[in-house]
Short mmCIF file of C-alpha atoms and ligand atoms in Angstrom, two decimals:
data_model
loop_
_atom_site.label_atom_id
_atom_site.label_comp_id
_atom_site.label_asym_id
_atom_site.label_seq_id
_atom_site.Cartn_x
_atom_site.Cartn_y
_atom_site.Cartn_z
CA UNK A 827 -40.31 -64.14 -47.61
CA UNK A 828 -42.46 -66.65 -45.85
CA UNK A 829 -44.14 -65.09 -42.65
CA UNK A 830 -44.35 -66.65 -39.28
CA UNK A 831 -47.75 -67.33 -39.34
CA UNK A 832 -47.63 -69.16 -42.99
CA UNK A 833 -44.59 -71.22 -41.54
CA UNK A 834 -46.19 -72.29 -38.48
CA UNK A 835 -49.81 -72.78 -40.56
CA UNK A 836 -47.68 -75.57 -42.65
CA UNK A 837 -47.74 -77.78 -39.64
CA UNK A 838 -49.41 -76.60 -36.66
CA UNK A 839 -49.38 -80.07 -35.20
CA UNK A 840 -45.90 -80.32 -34.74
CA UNK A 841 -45.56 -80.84 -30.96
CA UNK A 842 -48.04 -80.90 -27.48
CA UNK A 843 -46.09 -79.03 -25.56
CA UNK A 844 -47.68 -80.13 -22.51
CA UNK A 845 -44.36 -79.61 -20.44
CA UNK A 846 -40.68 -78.22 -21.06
CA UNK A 847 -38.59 -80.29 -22.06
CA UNK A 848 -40.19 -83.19 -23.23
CA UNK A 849 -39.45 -86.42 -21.87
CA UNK A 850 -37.53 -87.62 -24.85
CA UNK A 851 -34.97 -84.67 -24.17
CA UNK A 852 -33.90 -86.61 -21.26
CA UNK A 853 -30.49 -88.97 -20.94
CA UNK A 854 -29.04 -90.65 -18.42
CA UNK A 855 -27.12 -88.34 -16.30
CA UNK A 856 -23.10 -87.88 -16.41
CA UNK A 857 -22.91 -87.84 -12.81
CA UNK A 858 -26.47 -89.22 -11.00
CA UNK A 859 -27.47 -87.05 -8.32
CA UNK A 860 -28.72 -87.86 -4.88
CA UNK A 861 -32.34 -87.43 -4.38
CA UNK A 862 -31.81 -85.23 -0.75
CA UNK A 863 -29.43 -83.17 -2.68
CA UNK A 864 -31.76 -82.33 -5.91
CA UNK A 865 -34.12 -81.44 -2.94
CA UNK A 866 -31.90 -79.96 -0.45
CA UNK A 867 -32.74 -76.54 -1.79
CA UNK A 868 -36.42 -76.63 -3.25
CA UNK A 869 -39.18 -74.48 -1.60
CA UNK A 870 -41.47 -77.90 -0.12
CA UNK A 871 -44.40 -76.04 1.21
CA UNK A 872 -46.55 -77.03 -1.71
CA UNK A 873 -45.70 -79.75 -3.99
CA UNK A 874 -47.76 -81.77 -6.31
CA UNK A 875 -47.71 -85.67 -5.95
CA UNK A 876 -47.96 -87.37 -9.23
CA UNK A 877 -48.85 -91.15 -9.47
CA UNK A 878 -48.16 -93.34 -12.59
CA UNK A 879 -49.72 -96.57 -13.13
CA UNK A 880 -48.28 -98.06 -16.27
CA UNK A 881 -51.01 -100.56 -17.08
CA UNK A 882 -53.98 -100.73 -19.23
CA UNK A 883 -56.69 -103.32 -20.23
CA UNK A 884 -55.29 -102.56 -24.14
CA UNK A 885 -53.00 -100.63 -26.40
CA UNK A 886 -55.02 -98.27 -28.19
CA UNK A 887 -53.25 -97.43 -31.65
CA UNK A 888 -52.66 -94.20 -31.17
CA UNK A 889 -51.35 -94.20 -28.10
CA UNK A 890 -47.54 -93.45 -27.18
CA UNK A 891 -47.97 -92.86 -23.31
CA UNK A 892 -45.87 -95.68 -20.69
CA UNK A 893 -47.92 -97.84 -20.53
CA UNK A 894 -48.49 -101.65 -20.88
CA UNK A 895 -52.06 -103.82 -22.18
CA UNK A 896 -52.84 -106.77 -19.89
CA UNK A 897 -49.72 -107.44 -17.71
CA UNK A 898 -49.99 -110.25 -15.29
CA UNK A 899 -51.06 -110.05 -11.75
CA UNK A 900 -47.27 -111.04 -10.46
CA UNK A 901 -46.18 -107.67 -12.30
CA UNK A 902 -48.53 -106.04 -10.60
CA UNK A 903 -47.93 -106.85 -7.44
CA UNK A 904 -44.69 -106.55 -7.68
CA UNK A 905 -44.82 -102.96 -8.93
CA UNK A 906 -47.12 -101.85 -6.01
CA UNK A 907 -44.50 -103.15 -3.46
CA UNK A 908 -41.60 -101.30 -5.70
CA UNK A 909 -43.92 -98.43 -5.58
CA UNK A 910 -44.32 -98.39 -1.74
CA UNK A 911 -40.45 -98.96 -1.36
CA UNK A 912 -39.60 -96.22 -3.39
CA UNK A 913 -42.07 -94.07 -1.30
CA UNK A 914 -40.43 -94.56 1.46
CA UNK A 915 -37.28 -93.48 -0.27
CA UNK A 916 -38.45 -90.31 -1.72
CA UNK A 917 -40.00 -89.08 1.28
CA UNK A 918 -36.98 -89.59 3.44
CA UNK A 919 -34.87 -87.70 0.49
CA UNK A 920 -37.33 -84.96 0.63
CA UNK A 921 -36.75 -84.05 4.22
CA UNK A 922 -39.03 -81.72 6.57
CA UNK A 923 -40.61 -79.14 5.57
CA UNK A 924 -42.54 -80.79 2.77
CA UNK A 925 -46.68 -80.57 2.34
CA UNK A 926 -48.39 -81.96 -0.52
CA UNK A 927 -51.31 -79.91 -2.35
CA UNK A 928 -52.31 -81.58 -5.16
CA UNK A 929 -52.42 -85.32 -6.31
CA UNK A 930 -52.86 -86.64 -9.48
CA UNK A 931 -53.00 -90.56 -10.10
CA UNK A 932 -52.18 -90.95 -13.72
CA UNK A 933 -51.20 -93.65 -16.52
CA UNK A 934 -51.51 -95.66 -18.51
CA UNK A 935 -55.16 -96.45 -16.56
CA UNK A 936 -55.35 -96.08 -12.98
CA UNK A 937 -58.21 -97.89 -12.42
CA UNK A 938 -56.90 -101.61 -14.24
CA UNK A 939 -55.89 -101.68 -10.45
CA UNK A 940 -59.04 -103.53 -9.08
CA UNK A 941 -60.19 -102.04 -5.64
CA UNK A 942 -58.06 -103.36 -3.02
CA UNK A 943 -54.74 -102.41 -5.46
CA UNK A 944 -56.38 -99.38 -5.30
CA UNK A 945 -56.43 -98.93 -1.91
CA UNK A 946 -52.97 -100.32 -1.31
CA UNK A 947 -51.99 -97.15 -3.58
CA UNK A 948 -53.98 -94.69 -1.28
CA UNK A 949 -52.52 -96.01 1.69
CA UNK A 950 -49.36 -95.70 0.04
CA UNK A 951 -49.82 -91.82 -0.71
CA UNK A 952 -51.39 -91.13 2.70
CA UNK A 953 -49.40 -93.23 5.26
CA UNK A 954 -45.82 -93.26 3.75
CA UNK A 955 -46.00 -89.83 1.87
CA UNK A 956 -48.16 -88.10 4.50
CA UNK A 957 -50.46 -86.90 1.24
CA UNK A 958 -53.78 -85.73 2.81
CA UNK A 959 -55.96 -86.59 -0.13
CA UNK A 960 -58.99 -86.01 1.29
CA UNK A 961 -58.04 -82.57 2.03
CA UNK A 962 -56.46 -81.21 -1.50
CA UNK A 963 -57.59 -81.40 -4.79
CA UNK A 964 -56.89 -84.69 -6.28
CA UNK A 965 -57.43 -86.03 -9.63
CA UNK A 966 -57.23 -89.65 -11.03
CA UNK A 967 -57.73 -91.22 -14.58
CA UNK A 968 -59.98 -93.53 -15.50
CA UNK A 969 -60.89 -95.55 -19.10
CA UNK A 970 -65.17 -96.81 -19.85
CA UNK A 971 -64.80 -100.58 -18.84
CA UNK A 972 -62.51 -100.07 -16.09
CA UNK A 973 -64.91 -97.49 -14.43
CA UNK A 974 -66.68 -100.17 -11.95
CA UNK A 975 -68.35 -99.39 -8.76
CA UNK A 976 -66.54 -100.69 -6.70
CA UNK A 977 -62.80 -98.98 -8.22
CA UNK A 978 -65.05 -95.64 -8.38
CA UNK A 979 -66.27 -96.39 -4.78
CA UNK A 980 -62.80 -96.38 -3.53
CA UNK A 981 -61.60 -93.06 -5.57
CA UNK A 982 -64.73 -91.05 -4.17
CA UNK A 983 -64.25 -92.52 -0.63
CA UNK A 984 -60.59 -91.79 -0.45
CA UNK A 985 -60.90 -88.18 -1.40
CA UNK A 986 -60.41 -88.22 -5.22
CA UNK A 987 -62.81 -84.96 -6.30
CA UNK A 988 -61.87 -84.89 -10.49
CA UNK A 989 -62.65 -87.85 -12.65
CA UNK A 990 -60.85 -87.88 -15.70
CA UNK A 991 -62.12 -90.40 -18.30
CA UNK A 992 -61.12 -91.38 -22.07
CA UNK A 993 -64.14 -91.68 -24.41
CA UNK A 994 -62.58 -90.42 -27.27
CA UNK A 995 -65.08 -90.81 -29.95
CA UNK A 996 -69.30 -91.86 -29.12
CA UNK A 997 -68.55 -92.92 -32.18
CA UNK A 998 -68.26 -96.86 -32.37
CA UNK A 999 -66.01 -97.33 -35.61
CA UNK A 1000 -64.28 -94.47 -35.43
CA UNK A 1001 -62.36 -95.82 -31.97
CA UNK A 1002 -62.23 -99.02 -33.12
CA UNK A 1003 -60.86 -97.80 -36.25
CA UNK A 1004 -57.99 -97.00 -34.11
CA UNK A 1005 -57.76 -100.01 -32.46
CA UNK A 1006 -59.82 -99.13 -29.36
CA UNK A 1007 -62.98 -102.10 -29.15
CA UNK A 1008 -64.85 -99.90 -27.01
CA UNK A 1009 -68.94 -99.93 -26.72
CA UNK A 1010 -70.76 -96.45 -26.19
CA UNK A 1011 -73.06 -98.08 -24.20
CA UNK A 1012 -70.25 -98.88 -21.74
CA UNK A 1013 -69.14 -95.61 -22.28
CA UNK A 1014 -72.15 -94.34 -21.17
CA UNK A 1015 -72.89 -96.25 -18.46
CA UNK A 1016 -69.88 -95.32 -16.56
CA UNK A 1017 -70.21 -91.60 -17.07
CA UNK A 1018 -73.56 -91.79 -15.50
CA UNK A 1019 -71.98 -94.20 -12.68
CA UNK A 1020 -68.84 -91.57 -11.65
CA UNK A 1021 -71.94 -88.67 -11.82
CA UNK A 1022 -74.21 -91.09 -9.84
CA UNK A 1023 -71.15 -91.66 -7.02
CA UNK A 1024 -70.76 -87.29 -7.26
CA UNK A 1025 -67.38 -86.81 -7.88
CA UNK A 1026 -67.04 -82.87 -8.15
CA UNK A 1027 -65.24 -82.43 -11.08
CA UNK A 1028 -65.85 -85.07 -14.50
CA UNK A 1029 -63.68 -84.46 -17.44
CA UNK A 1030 -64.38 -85.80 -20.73
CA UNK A 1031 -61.15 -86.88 -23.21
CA UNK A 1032 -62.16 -86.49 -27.10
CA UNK A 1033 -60.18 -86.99 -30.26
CA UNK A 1034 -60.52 -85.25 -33.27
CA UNK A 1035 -58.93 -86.10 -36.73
CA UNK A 1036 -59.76 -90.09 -36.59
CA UNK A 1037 -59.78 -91.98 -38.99
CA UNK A 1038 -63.53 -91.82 -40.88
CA UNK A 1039 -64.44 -89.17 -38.43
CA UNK A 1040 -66.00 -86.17 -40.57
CA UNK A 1041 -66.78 -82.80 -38.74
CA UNK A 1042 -70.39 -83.58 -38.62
CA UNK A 1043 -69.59 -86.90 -36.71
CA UNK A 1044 -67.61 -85.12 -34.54
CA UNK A 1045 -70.03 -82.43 -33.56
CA UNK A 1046 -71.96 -85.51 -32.89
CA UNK A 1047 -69.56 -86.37 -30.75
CA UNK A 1048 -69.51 -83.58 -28.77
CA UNK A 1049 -73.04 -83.02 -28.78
CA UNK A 1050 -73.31 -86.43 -26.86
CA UNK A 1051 -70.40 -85.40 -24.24
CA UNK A 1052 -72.58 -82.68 -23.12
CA UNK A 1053 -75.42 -84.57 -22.58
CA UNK A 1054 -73.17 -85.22 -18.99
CA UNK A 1055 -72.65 -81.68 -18.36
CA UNK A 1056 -69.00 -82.52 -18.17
CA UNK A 1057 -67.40 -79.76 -15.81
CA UNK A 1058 -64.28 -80.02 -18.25
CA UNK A 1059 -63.99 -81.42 -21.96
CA UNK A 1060 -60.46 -81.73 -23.27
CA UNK A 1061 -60.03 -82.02 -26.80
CA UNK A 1062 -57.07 -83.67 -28.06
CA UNK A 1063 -56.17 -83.46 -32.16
CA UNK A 1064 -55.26 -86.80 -32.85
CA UNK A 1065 -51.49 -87.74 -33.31
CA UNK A 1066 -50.11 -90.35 -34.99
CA UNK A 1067 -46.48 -91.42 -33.57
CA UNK A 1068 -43.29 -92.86 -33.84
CA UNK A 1069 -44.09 -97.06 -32.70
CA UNK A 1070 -47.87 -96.68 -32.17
CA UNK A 1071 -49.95 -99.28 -33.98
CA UNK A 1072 -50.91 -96.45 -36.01
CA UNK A 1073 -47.65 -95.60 -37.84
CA UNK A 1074 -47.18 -98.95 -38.69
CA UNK A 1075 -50.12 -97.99 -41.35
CA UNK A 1076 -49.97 -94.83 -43.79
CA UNK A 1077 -51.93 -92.41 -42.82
CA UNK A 1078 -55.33 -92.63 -45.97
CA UNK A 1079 -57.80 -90.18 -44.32
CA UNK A 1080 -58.09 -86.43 -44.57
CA UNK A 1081 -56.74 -84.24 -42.19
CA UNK A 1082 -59.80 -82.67 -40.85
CA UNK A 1083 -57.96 -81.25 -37.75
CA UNK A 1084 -58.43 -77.51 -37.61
CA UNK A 1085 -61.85 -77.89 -39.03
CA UNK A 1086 -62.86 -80.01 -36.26
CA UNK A 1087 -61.01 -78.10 -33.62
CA UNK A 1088 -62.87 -74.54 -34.96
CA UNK A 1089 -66.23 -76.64 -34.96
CA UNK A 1090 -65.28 -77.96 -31.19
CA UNK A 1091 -64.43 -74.67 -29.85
CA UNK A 1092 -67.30 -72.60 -31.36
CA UNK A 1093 -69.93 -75.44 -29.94
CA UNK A 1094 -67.98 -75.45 -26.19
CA UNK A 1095 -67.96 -71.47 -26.28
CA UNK A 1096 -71.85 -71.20 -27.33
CA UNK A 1097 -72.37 -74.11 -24.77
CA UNK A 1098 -70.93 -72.18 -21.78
CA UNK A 1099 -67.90 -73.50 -21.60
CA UNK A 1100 -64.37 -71.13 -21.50
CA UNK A 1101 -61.48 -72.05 -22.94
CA UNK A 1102 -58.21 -72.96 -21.10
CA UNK A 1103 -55.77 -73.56 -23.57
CA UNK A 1104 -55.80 -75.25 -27.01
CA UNK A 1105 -56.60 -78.71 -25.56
CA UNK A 1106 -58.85 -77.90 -22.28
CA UNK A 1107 -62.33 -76.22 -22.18
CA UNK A 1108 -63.95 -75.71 -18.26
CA UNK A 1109 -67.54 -75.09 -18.10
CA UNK A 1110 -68.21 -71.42 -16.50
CA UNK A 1111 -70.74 -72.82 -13.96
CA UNK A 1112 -68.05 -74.42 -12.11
CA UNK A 1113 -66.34 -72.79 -9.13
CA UNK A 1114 -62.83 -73.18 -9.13
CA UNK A 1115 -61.59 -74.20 -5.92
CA UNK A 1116 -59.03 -71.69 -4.84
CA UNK A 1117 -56.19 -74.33 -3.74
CA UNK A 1118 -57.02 -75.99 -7.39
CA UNK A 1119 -54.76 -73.68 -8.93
CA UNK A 1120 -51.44 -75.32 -8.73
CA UNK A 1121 -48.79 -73.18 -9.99
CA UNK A 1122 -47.00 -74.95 -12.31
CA UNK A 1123 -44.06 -72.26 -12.95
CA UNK A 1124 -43.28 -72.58 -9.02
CA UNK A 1125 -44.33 -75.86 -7.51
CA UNK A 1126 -42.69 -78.60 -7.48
CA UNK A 1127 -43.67 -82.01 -8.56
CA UNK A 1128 -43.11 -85.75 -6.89
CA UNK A 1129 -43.53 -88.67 -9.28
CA UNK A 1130 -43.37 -91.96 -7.97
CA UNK A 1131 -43.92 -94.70 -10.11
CA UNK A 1132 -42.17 -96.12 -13.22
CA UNK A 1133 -42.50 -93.43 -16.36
CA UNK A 1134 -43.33 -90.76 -13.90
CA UNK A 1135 -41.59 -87.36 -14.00
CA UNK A 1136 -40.19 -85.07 -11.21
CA UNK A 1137 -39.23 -81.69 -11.59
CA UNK A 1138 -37.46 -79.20 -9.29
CA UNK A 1139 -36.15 -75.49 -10.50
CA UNK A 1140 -33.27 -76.78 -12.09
CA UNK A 1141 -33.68 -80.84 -12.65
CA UNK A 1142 -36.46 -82.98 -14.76
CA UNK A 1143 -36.53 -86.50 -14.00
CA UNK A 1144 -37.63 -89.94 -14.18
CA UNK A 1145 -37.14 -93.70 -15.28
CA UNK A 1146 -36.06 -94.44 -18.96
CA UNK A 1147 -38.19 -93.57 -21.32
CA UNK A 1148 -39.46 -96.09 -23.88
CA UNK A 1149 -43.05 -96.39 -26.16
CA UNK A 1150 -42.16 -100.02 -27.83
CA UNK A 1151 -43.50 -102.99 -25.84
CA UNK A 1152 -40.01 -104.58 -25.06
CA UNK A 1153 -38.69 -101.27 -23.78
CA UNK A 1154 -41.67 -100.69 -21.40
CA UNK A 1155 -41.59 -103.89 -19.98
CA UNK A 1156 -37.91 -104.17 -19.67
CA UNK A 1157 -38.50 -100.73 -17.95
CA UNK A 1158 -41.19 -101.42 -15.59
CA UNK A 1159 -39.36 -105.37 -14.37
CA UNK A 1160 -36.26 -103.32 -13.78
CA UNK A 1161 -38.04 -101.22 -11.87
CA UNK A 1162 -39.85 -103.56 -9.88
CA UNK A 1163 -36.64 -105.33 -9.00
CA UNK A 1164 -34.98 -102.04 -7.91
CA UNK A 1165 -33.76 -101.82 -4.38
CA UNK A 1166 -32.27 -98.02 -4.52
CA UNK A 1167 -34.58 -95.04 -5.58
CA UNK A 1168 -32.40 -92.20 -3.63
CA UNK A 1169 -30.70 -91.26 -6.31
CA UNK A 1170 -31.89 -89.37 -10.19
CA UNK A 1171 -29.92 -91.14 -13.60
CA UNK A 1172 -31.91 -90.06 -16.21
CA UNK A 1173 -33.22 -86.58 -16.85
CA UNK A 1174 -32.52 -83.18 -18.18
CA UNK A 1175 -30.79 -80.08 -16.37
CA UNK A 1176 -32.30 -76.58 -16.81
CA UNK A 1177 -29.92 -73.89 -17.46
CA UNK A 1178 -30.71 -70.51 -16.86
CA UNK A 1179 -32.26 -69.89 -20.62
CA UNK A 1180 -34.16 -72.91 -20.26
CA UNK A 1181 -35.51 -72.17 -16.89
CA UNK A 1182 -36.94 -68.85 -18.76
CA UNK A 1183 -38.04 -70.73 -22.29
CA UNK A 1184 -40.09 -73.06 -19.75
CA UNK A 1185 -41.76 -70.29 -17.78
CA UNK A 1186 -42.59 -68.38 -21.51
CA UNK A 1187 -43.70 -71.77 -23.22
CA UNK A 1188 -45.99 -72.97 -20.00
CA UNK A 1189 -47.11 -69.69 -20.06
CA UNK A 1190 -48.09 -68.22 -23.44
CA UNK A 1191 -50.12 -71.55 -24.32
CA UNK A 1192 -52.72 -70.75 -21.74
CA UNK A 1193 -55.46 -68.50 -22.95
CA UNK A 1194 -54.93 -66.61 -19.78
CA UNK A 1195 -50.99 -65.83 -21.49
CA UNK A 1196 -47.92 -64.51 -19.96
CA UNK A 1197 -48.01 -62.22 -17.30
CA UNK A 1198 -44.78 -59.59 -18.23
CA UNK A 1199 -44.33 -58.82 -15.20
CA UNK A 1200 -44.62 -61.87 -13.09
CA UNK A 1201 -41.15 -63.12 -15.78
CA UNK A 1202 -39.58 -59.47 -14.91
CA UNK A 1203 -39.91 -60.44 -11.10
CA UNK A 1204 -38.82 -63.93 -11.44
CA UNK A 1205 -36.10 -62.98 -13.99
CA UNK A 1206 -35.10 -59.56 -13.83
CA UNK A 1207 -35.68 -58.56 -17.42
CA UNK A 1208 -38.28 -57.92 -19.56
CA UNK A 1209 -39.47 -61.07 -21.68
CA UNK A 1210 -39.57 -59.46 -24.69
CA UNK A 1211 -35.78 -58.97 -24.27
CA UNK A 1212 -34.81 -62.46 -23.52
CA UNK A 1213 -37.11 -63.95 -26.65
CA UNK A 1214 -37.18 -60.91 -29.25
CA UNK A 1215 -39.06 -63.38 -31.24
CA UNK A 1216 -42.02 -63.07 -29.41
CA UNK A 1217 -42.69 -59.43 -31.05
CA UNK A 1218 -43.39 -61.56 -34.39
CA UNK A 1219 -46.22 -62.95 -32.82
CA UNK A 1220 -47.78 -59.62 -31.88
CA UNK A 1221 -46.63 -58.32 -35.33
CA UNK A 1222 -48.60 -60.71 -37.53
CA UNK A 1223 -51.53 -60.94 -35.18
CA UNK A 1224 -51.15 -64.18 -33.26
CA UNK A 1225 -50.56 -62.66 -29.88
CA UNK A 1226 -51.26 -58.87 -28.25
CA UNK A 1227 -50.70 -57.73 -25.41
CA UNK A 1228 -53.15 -56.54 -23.09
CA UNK A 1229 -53.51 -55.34 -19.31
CA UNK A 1230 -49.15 -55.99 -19.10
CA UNK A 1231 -50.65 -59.86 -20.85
CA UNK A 1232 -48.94 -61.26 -23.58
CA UNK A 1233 -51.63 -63.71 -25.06
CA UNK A 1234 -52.21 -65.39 -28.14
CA UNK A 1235 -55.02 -64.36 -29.94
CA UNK A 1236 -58.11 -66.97 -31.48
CA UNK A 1237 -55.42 -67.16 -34.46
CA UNK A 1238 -52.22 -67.96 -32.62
CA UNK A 1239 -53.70 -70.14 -30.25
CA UNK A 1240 -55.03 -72.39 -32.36
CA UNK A 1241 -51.44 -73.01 -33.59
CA UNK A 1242 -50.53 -73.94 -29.77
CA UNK A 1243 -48.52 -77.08 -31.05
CA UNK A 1244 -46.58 -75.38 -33.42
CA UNK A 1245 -45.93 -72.12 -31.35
CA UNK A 1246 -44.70 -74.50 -28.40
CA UNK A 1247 -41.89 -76.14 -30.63
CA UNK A 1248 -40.87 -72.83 -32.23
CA UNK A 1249 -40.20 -71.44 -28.98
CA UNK A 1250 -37.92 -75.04 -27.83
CA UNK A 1251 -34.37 -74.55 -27.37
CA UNK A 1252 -31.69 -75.49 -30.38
CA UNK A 1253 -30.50 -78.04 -27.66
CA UNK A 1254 -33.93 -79.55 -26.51
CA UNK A 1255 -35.15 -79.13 -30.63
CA UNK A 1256 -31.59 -81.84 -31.28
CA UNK A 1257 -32.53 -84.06 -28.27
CA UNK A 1258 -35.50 -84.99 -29.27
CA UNK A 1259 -34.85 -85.26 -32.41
CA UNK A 1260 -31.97 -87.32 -31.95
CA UNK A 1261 -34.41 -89.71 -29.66
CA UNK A 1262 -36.33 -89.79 -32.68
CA UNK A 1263 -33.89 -91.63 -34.64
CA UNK A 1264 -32.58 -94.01 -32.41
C1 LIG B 721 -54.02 -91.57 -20.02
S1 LIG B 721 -55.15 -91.44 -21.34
C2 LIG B 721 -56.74 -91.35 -20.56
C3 LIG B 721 -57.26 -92.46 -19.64
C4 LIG B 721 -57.43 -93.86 -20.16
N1 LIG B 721 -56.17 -94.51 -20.31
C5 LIG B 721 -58.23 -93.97 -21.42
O1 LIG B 721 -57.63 -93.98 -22.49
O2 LIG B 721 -59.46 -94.04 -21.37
C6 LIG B 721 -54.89 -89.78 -21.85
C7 LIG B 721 -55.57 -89.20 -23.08
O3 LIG B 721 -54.58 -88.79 -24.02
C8 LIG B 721 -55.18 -88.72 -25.31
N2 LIG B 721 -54.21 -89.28 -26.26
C9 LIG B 721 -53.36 -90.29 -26.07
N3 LIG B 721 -52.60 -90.52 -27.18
C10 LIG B 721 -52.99 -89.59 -28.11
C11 LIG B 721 -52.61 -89.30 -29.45
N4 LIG B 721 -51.69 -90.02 -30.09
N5 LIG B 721 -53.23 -88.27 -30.07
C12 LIG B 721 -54.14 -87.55 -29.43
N6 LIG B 721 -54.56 -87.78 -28.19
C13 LIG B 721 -54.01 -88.79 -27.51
C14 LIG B 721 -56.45 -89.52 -25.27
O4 LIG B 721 -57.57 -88.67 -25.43
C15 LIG B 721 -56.45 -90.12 -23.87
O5 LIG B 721 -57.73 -90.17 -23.31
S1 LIG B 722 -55.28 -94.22 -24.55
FE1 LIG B 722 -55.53 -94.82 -22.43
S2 LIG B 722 -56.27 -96.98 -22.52
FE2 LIG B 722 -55.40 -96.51 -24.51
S3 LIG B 722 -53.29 -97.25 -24.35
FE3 LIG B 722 -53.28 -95.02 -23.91
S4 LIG B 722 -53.39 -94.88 -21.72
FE4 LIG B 722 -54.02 -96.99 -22.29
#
């Protein structure tokens, strides 16, 4: 018989499990439900505020996220008014009691909103939402030729203390082999820019498995990221997917993913760097600010924009979800044009055994694991009741426990994106697989 760990080494890049359930385990809602009710009963004393701006300068090829290359300045616009309405609409659903901790302006690329959009969407967190940015950590994403003084000047001035930016490769043809015409003199210059404004935090985005890419290019890659002393590095194993320009072509390169990911991690651990999870390595020499740690098994998180998610104990959602172009832009003038956000259509319910498989799946895939008695608190049993399957990963050496810590070992985490799915629900597993199809 085939063990775990031989099953899950047969594709360990089957899902990022970056949240539970995915967003393409979401439908429209039998019966929608009123913002103020889905609310009504949520601890608000620390929520995180999450931002989505679903526009970009281009489409790289590889990219599935909602977002749209080039739109015109009218659609624009029009979004930051439908933005500012719906604020006012979620906040009054929301009711008293509510303080924001963290912020995180996400896309798509924040910043192909020039300056004065930019502020517009500040004013827009702050005044209508009551958001103190200044005061809480706050995050926002940026791309190498969008990363202009005067955009960065805003983010800095308005309180934004984590930088997020997309190199991917310093590599030219391997991101233009993916449809990314990007210059790594650009790149560079706008790293030193966001150091040169001091932004606390900068965080580096990398790819590995490109097309052409070999492992020695890649530890070039690196190598150059930490010329910038990034305080973070993520590093993302590339994925090709479903209506991407990218799966339009069959895949002709090696699959050089593990290699490079073993290479990336031993090079960030010599370098100082710990790791986080499979994806995110933070340099040690970085002090963590204490209110930085957002919880995510018990905060709760506001999204306002088109494609962004909300989540309270028991209900996940957002606006339809679409990758194609048609479907995001039908999605986004919809949006625009909407006159009612008080009420949730689309999303997912937790039950009770999904409310526990997200608290074990958001858990175990950080290298700091699952605390067994922090579920036993929140749950009442012990975890390795509930998901008997998790002994299997202690048996064959991906996981131990340690210090009442179930974590997954240099072996099992490794195989984070194939550990996540294993652990999804038959249910969630159909959804999305039924979203696939369609
Ligand atoms: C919102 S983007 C970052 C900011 C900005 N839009 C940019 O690209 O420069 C999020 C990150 O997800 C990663 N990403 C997106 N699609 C991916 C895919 N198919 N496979 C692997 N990583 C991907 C990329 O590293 C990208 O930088
Ligand atoms: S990777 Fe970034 S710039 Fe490229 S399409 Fe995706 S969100 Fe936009």
């Amino acid at each position: 018989m085939i063990s775990l760990a031989q099953n899950l080494r047969q594709s360990p890049y089957a899902s990022y499990a970056y949240s539970y359930p995915h967003k393409t385990a979401y439908r429209p809602l039998d019966v929608p439900v009123r913002l103020k009710d889905a609310w009504l009963e949520e601890n608000k004393e620390s929520l995180f505020l999450y931002v989505h701006v679903p526009f970009c300068e281009m489409r790289c090829g590889f990219c599935n996220l909602f977002t749209t290359a080039n739109p015109n300045e009218n659609l624009i616009t029009a979004y930051l008014d439908a933005l500012k309405r719906q604020a006012v609409e979620v906040r009054r659903a929301l009711g008293g009691g509510v303080r924001f901790t963290r912020l995180a302006i996400g896309g798509g690329t924040p910043t192909f909103l020039d300056a004065a959009e930019l502020e517009t969407l500040f004013d827009i967190a702050e005044n209508v939402f009551d958001c103190k940015v200044a005061h809480i950590p706050a995050s926002c994403e940026t791309s190498p030729p969008t990363a202009d003084e005067p955009r960065l000047r805003v983010l800095r001035e308005r309180g934004i203390d984590r930088i997020s930016i997309g190199v991917q490769s310093f590599i030219e043809a391997e991101v233009c082999a993916v449809g990314r015409s990007q210059r790594t003199r650009i790149v560079e210059h706008s790293i030193a820019r966001i150091r040169k404004l001091g932004f606390p935090v900068l965080n580096l985005d990398l790819m590995y498995g490109l097309p052409g890419q070999t492992v020695e290019s890649w530890r070039a890659s690196l190598q150059a990221a930490l010329r910038f002393e990034p305080e973070e590095i993520y590093l993302y194993p590339l994925y090709v997917r479903p209506l991407t320009g990218m799966s339009r072509h069959p895949k002709e390169w090696d699959d050089i993913r593990l290699a490079c990911y073993r290479e990336g991690r031993a090079l960030l651990l010599s370098a100082g760097y710990e790791q986080v999870s499979m994806r995110m390595f933070r340099s040690r020499s970085v002090a963590i600010r204490e209110d930085a740690v957002y919880c995510c098994q018990d905060d709760g998180m506001v999204g306002l924009g088109c494609g962004a998610r909300s989540y309270t104990r028991k209900l996940h959602y957002s606006s339809e979800y679409a990758v194609g172009v048609n479907g995001i832009h039908g999605i986004i003038e919809s949006y625009n044009e909407s006159s009612s956000f008080a009420v949730a259509d689309y999303g997912f319910f937790l039950s009770p055994d999904e409310e526990r498989r997200r608290f074990v799946i958001k858990s175990i895939l950080r290298a700091d694991g699952l605390e067994l008695d922090s579920y036993r608190q929140r749950f009442g049993h012990s975890v390795l009741d509930d998901f008997p399957q998790l002994a299997r990963l202690t048996s064959e050496g991906l996981a131990s426990v340690e210090s009442d810590t179930l974590k997954l070992s240099e072996a099992g985490l490794e195989l984070s994106d194939a550990i996540g799915p294993w652990l999804y629900s038959t249910n969630v597993h159909e959804l999305i697989k039924q979203y696939e199809l369609h």
